[in-house]
XYZ file of C-alpha atoms in Angstrom:
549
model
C 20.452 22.220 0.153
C 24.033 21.524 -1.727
C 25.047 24.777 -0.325
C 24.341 23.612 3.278
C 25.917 20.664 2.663
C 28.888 22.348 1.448
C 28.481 24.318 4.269
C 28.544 21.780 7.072
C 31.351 19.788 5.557
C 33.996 22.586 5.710
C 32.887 23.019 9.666
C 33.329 19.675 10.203
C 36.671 19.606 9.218
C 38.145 21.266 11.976
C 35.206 21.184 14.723
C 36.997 18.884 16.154
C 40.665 20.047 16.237
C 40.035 23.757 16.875
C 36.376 23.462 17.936
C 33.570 25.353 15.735
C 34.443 28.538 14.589
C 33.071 29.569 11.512
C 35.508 31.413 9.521
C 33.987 34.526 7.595
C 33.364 32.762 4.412
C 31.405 30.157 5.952
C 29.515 32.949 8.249
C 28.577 34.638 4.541
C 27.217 31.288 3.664
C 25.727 30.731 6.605
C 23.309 34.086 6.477
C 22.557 33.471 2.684
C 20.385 30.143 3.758
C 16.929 30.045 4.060
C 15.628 30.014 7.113
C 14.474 26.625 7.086
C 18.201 25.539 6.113
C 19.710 27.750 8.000
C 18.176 26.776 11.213
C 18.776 23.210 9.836
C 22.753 24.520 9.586
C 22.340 25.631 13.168
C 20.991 22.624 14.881
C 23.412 20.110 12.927
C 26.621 22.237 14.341
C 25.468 22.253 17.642
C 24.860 18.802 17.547
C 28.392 18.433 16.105
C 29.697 20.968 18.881
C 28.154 18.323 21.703
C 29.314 15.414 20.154
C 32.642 17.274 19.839
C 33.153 17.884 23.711
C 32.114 14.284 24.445
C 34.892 12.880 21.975
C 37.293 14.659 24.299
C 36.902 12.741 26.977
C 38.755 9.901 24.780
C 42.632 8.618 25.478
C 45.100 10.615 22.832
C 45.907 7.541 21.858
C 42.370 6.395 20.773
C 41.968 7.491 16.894
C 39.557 10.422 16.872
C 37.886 8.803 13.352
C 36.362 5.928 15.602
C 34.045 8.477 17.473
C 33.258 11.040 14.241
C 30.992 9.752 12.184
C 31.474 10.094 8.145
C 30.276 13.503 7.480
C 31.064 13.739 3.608
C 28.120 16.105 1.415
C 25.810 13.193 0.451
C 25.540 11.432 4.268
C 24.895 15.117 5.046
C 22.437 15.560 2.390
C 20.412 12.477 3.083
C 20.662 13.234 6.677
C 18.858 16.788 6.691
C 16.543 15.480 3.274
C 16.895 16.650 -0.025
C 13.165 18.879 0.682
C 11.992 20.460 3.331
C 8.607 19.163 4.635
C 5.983 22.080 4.506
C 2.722 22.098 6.069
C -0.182 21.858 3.570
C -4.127 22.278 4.165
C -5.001 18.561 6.094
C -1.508 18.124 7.432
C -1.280 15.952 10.262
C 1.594 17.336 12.580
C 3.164 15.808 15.698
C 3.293 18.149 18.686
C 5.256 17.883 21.441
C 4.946 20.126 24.455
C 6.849 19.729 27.550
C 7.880 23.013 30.608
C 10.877 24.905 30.160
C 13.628 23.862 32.923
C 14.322 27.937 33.704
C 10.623 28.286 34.627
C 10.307 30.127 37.493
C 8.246 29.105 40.442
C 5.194 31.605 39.620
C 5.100 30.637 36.071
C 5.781 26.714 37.272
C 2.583 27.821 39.709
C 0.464 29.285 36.991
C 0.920 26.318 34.255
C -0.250 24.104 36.587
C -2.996 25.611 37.384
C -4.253 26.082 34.049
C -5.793 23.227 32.456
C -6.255 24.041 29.068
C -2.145 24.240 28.797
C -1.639 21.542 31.140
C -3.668 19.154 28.580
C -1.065 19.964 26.216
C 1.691 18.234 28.070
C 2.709 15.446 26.047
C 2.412 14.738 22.692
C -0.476 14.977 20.722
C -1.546 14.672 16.826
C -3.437 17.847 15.314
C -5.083 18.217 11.762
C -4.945 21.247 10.215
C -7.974 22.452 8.168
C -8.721 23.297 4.614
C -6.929 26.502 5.139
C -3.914 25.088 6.934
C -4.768 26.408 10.711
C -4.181 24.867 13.417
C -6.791 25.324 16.522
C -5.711 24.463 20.236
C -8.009 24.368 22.832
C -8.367 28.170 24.795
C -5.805 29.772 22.270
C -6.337 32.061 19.006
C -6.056 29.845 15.625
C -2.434 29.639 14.387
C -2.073 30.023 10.316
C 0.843 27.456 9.652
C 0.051 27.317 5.738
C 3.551 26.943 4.280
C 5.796 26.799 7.087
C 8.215 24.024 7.689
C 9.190 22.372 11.451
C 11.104 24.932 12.329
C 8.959 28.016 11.448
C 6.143 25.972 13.016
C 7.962 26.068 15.762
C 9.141 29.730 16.337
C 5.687 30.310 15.238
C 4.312 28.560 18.181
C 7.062 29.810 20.079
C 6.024 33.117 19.625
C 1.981 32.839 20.734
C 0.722 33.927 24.172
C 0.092 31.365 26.384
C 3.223 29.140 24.905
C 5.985 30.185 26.108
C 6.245 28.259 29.026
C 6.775 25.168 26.843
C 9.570 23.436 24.743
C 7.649 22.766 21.452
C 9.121 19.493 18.833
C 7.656 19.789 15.645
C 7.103 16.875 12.813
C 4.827 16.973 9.832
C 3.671 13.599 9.338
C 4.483 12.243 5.644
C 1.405 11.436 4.831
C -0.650 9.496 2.200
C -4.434 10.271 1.549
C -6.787 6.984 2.112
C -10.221 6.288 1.749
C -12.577 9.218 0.002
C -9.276 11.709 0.421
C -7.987 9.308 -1.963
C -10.217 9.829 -4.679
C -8.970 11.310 -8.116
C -11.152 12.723 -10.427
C -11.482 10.407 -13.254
C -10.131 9.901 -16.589
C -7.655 13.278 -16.203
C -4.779 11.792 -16.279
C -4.968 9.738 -19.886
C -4.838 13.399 -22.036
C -1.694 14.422 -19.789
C 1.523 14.106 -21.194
C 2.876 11.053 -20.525
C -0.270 9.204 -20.329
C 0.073 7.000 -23.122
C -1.784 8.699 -25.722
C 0.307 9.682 -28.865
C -0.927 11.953 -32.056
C -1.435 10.139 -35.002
C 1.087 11.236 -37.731
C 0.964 8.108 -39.987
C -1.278 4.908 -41.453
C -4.215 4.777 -43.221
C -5.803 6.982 -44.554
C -9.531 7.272 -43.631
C -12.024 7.608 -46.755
C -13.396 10.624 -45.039
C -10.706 12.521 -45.020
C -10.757 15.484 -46.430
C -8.112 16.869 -48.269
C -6.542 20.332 -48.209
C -3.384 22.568 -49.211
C -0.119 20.671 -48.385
C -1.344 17.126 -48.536
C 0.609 14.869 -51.124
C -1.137 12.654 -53.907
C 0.437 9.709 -55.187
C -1.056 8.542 -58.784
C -0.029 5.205 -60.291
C -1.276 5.318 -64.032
C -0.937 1.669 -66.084
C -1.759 -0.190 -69.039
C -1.857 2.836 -72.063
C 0.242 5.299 -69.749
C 2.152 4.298 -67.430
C 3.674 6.341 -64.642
C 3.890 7.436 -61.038
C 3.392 10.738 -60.082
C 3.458 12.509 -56.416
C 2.233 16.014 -56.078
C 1.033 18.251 -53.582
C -2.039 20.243 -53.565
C -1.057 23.779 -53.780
C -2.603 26.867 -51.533
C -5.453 27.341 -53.602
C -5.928 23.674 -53.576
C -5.294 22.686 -57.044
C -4.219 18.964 -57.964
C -1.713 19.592 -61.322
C -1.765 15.901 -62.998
C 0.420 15.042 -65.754
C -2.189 13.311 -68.581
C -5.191 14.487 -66.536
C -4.441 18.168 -65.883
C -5.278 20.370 -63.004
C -8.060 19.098 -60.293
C -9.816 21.172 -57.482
C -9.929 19.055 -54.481
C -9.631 21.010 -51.342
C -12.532 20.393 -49.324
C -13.540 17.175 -50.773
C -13.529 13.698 -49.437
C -10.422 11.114 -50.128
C -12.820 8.944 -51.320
C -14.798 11.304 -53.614
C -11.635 12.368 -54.815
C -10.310 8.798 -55.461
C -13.668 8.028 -57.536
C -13.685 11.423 -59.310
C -10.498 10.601 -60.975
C -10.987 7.337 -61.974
C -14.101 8.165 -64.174
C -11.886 11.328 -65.429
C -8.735 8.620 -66.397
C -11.421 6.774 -68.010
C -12.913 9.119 -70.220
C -9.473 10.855 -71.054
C -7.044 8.209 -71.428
C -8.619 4.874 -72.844
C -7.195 1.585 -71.431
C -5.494 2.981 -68.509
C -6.171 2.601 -65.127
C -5.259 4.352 -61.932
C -4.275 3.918 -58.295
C -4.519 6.633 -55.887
C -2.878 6.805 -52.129
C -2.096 9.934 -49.886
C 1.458 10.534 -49.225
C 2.942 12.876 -46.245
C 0.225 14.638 -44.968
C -0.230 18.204 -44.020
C -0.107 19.653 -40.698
C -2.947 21.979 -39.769
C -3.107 24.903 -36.871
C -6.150 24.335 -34.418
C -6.920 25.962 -30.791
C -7.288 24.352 -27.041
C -9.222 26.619 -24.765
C -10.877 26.740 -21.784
C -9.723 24.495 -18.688
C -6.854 23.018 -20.292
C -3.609 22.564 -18.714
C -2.100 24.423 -21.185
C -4.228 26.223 -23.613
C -2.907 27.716 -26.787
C -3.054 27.214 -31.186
C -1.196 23.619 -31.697
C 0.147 22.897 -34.845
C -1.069 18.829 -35.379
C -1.343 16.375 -38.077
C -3.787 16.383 -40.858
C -5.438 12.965 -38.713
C -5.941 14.670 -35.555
C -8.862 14.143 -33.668
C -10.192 16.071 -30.389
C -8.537 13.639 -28.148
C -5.380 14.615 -29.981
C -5.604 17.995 -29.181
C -6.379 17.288 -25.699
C -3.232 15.296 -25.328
C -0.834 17.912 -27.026
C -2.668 20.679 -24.390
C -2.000 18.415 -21.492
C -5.041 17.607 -20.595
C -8.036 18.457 -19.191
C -7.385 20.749 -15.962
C -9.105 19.684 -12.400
C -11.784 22.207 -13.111
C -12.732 21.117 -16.669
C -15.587 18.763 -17.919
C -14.731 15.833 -19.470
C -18.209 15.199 -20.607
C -19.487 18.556 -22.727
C -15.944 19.187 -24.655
C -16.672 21.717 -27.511
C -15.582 21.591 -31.167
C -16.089 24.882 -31.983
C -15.926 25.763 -36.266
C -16.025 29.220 -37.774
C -17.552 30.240 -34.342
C -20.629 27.576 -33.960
C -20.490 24.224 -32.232
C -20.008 21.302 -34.534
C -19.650 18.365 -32.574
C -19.562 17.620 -28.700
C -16.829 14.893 -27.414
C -18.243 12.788 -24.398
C -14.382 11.487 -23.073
C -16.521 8.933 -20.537
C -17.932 7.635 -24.133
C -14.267 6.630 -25.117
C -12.574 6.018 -21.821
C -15.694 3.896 -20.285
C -16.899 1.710 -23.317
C -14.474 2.560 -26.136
C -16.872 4.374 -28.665
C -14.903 6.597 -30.946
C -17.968 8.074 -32.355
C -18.258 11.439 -30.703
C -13.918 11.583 -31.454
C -14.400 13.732 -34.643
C -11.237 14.518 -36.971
C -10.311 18.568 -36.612
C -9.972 20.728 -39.606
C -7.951 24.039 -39.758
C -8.799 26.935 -37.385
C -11.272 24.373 -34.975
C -11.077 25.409 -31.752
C -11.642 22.628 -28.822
C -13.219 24.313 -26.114
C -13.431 23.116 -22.595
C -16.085 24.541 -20.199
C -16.054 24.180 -16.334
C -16.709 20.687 -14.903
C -20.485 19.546 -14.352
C -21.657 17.812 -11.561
C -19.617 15.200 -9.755
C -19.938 12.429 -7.204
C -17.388 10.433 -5.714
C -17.799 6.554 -5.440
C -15.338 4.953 -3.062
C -15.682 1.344 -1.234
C -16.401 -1.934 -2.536
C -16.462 -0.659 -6.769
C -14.290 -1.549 -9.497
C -13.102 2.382 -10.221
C -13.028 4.653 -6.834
C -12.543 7.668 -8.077
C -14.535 11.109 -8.853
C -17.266 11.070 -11.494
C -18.929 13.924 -13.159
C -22.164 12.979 -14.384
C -24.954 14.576 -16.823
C -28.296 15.459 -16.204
C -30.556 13.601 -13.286
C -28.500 10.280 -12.014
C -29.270 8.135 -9.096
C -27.170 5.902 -6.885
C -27.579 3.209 -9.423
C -25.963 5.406 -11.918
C -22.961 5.894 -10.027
C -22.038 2.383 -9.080
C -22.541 1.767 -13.195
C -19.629 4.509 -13.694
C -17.599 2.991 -11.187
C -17.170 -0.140 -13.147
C -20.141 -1.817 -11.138
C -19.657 -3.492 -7.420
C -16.884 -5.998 -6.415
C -18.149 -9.157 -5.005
C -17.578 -8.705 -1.174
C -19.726 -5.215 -1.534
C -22.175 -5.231 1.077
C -25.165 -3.627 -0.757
C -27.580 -3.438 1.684
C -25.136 -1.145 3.879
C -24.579 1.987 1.506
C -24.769 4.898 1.932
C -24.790 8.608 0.128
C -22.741 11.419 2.291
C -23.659 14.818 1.290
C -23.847 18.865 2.156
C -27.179 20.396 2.762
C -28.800 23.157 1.360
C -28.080 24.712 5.073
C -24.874 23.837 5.442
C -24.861 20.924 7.350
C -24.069 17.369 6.503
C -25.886 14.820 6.438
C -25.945 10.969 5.532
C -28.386 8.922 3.249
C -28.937 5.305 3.786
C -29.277 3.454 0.502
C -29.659 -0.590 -0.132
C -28.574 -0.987 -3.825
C -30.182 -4.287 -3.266
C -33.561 -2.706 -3.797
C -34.252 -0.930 -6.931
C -36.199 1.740 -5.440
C -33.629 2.577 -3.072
C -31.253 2.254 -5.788
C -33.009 5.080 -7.371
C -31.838 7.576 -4.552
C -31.227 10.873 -6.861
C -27.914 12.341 -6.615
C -26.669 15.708 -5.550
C -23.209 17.426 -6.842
C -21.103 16.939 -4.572
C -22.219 14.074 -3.023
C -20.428 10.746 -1.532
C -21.680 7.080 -2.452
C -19.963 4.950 0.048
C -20.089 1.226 -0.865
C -18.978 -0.986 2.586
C -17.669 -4.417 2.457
C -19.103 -7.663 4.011
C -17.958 -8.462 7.156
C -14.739 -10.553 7.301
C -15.855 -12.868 9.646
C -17.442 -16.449 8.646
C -20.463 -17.284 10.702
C -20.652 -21.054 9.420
C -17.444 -21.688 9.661
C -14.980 -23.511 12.249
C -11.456 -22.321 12.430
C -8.491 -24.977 13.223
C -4.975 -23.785 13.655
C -2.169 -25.146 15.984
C -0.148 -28.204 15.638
C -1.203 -29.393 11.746
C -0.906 -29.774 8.838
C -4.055 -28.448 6.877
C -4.796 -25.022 9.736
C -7.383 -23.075 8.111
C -11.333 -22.274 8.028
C -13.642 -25.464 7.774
C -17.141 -25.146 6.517
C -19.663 -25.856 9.550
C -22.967 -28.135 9.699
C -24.844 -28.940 12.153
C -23.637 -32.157 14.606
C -20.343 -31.275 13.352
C -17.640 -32.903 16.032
C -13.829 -32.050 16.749
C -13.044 -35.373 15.113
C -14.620 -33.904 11.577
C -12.244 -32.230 11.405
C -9.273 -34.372 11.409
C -9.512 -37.933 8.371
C -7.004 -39.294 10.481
C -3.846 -38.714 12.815
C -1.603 -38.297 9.764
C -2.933 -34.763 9.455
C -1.213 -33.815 13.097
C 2.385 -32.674 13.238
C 4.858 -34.957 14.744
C 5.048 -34.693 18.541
C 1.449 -33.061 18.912
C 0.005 -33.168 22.664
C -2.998 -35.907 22.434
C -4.126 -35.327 25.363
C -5.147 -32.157 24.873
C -7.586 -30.172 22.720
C -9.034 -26.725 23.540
C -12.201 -24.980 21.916
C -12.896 -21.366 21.673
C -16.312 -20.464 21.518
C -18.109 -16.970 21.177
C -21.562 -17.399 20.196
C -22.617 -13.985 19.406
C -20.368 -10.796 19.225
C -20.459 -8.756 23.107
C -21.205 -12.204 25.183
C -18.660 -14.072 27.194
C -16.047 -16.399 25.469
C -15.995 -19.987 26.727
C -12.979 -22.395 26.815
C -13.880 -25.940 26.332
C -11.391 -29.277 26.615
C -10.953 -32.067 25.735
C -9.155 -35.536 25.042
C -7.772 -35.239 21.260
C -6.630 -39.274 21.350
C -10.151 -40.186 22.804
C -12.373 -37.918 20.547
C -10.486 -39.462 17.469
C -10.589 -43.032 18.579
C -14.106 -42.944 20.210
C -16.501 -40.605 18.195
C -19.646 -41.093 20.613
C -17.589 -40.625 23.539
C -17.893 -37.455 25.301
C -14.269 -36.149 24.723
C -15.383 -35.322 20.800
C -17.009 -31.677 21.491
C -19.955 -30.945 19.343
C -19.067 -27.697 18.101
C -20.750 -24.728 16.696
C -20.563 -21.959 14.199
C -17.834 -19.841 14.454
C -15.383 -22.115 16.869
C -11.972 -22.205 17.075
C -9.862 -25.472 17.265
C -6.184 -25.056 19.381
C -4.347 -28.131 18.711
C -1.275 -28.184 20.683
C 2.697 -29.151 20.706
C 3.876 -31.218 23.544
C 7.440 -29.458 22.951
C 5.406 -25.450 23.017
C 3.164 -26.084 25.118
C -0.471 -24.582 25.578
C 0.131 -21.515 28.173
C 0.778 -19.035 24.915
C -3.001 -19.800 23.783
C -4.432 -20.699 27.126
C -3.509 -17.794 29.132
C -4.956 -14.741 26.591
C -8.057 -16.748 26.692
């Protein structure tokens, strides 16, 4: 992209006083573009060649700068875009289709006559599928995986059938909603980045077991005093001044700790010791399986499975997250559950690695995806049976506008076809719905209307959604006139009513100043649920409410 800016910026420097030639250096550039840019490079001169032979028509004495826009290398940059938009499986492209000019009559005679490509007239929005085709109505499928606007458009250029048309091409920057939305959970906490750092330092648990390269500090006091640090050697030897040479690789820091203090006091009488761990050692452990990137890490003597995950980069998109192998001297030792820490913080199943354990990551389990009215939309794999239920509980649980009687469980048959599952998660049997992998819980939200409510907006103070009861009056609404707007039309008061959804609106009137002043009298409307209140300003008027109705 620099070098087509580049590019463009040495043609526009004397487009406009010798018109656009490209010298021979700029030709060379020119042909080492990709296509993409270089039709780009192409369109953008011609453009500057048209807007050259309009500035001509100017005076000589009007300064040529006022008509040529700045055309420096970042303008030029920002102008064409730093990327070139691609089409992807799903993209959503604008198509526009109109008749060549140089058509002759018989070809004029013939698209006309054809409606299939007559339809196509216009513009129109297509989706292209999971493999990134695009299907028009009467004509072969197009493959437009990869290309960018203006390959799409030789492309389509170039099929039977189209070549009677101009073709504009724009893929839509888009932004997945709804279930397209939908991330699989929890993958993005072991990436790099995420938040999750090794341990290298702090306490040191009493479990932990010590090996070669971990250092010992030993306080002795009271008949010997001293302080001694020392590291246990490859064959795991502890040399102590006073105490002499301990064996303690493989062993416990606690059972180590409690070993040496009944060996201080048998061997030196009246002295006691203190023991802490110093630097500790780094250990070499594998990450295999569906890991980003899987290979032997070199991690600190504290590392725990999570650990390794994070230094791997995380799970990949086709890993579980729920049946992670630690795998020691070639048998499983321990299983890590990552919903068990993410979900309710248990740290249980997070075991502490040794040298040579290898964490192992098989392919992902079953899934479902959970989207709507939940705490966590997102994709969840889950274990053995679940149920509708099940899925809402790893989803954080329901938000309060979910509607639950309105779910419902999208899913792929065993023939193929789709089908839908209505479930009321109201109703613990229907709750119960077993899952499939694979399958869609879709969690609607109430409607946003207010059926005992009254609305009142217009010229006040307090406009907003009042709560309805029966006999309820215009002049409920209103404590007195201080709660109307300075120069607010009295006289007038209109109600919009709709009693149910699909029947015909009705516009009531009234007096405002005699429905406040006289409660019994006729002029204060009874209303009912769902009403809206238009008070009005003399200075406005009402047509801007009145007429729509």
């Amino acid at each position: 992209m620099r070098k087509l800016a580049i590019l463009l910026v040495l043609v526009c420097t004397s487009a406009y006083s010798q018109g656009i030639q490209l010298t021979p250096e700029q030709q060379q550039m020119l042909n080492a573009l990709p296509p993409a840019q270089r039709q780009q490079a192409l369109e953008a001169i011609r453009d500057l060649q048209g807007r050259q032979s309009s500035s001509t028509q100017q005076t000589i004495n009007e300064p040529i700068t006022e008509a040529t826009p700045s055309l420096d290398e970042e303008s030029l940059t920002t102008l064409l875009g730093a990327e070139v938009s691609r089409a992807d499986a799903r993209s959503r492209l604008v198509l526009s289709f109109s008749t060549r000019q140089e058509l002759s009559p018989q070809e004029t005679e013939v698209l006309e006559n054809d409606p299939t490509l007559s339809r196509l007239i216009g513009s129109h929005v297509f989706v292209l599928d999971e493999a990134g085709v695009l299907s028009l109505e009467g004509l072969e499928s197009i493959p437009l995986l990869g290309l960018d606007e203006a390959d799409i458009r030789s492309r389509l250029r170039a099929e039977p059938g189209l070549e009677s048309f101009d073709i504009a091409v724009r893929i839509l920057d888009q932004q997945a909603i709804g279930t397209e939305a939908l991330r699989p959970f929890g993958y993005d906490v072991f990436e790099r980045g995420g938040g999750l750092e090794a341990p290298s330092a702090g306490p040191v648990p009493s479990d932990y077991v010590l090996g070669p390269g971990d250092s010992v500090r030993v306080q002795l006091f009271g008949n010997v005093n001293g302080i001694f640090d020392h590291e246990v050697t490859r064959d795991g030897i502890l040399n102590l001044p006073e105490v002499g040479p301990v064996t303690v690789a493989g062993i416990p820091f606690s059972e180590f700790r409690r070993d040496l203090e009944e060996r201080v006091q048998e061997m030196l009488i009246g002295t006691q010791v203190s023991v802490t761990m110093g630097p500790l050692r780094t250990i070499r452990v594998f990450v295999l399986g569906d890991v980003n990137r899987p290979g032997s890490y070199v991690v600190s003597g504290l590392a725990t499975v999570s650990t390794a995950l994070y230094q791997s980069g995380g799970v990949s998109d086709v890993g579980t997250m729920r049946n992670i192998q630690l795998k020691r001297k070639g048998d499983v030792v321990s299983r890590f559950d990552a919903y068990n820490l993410l979900i309710r913080g248990d740290t249980s199943g997070d075991v502490r690695l040794q040298p040579g354990d290898v964490v192992f990551v098989p392919p992902i389990g079953n899934t479902v995806a959970v989207a709507g009215a939940v705490k966590r939309p997102a994709i969840y794999e889950y274990r053995g049976a679940a149920d509708a239920a099940d899925a809402v509980m790893l989803a954080g649980g329901l938000l309060s506008d979910a509607f639950e009687q309105g779910a419902r469980i999208e899913r792929i048959d065993e023939d193929g076809g789709r089908s839908v599952v209505a479930v009321n998660l109201s109703d613990d049997a229907s709750a119960a719905t077993k899952l499939r992998s694979g399958d869609t819980l879709l969690i609607p939200e109430v409607l946003p209307d207010f059926d005992s409510a009254v609305t009142l907006s217009g010229h006040v103070f307090r406009p907003g959604m009042y709560a309805w009861s029966p006999g309820m009056r215009i002049a409920d609404l209103f404590r007195s006139t201080n709660e109307l707007k300075p120069g607010v039309d009295m006289n007038y008061v209109l109600v919009r009513r709709e009693r149910k959804r699909g029947e015909p609106i009705e516009a009531l009137s009234a007096d405002l100043a005699a429905a406040m002043a006289n409660p019994a009298s006729a002029a204060n409307i009874e209303l009912v649920a769902r009403d809206r209140v238009f008070v009005f300003s003399e200075e406005l008027g009402r047509q801007r409410v009145v007429t729509p109705i």
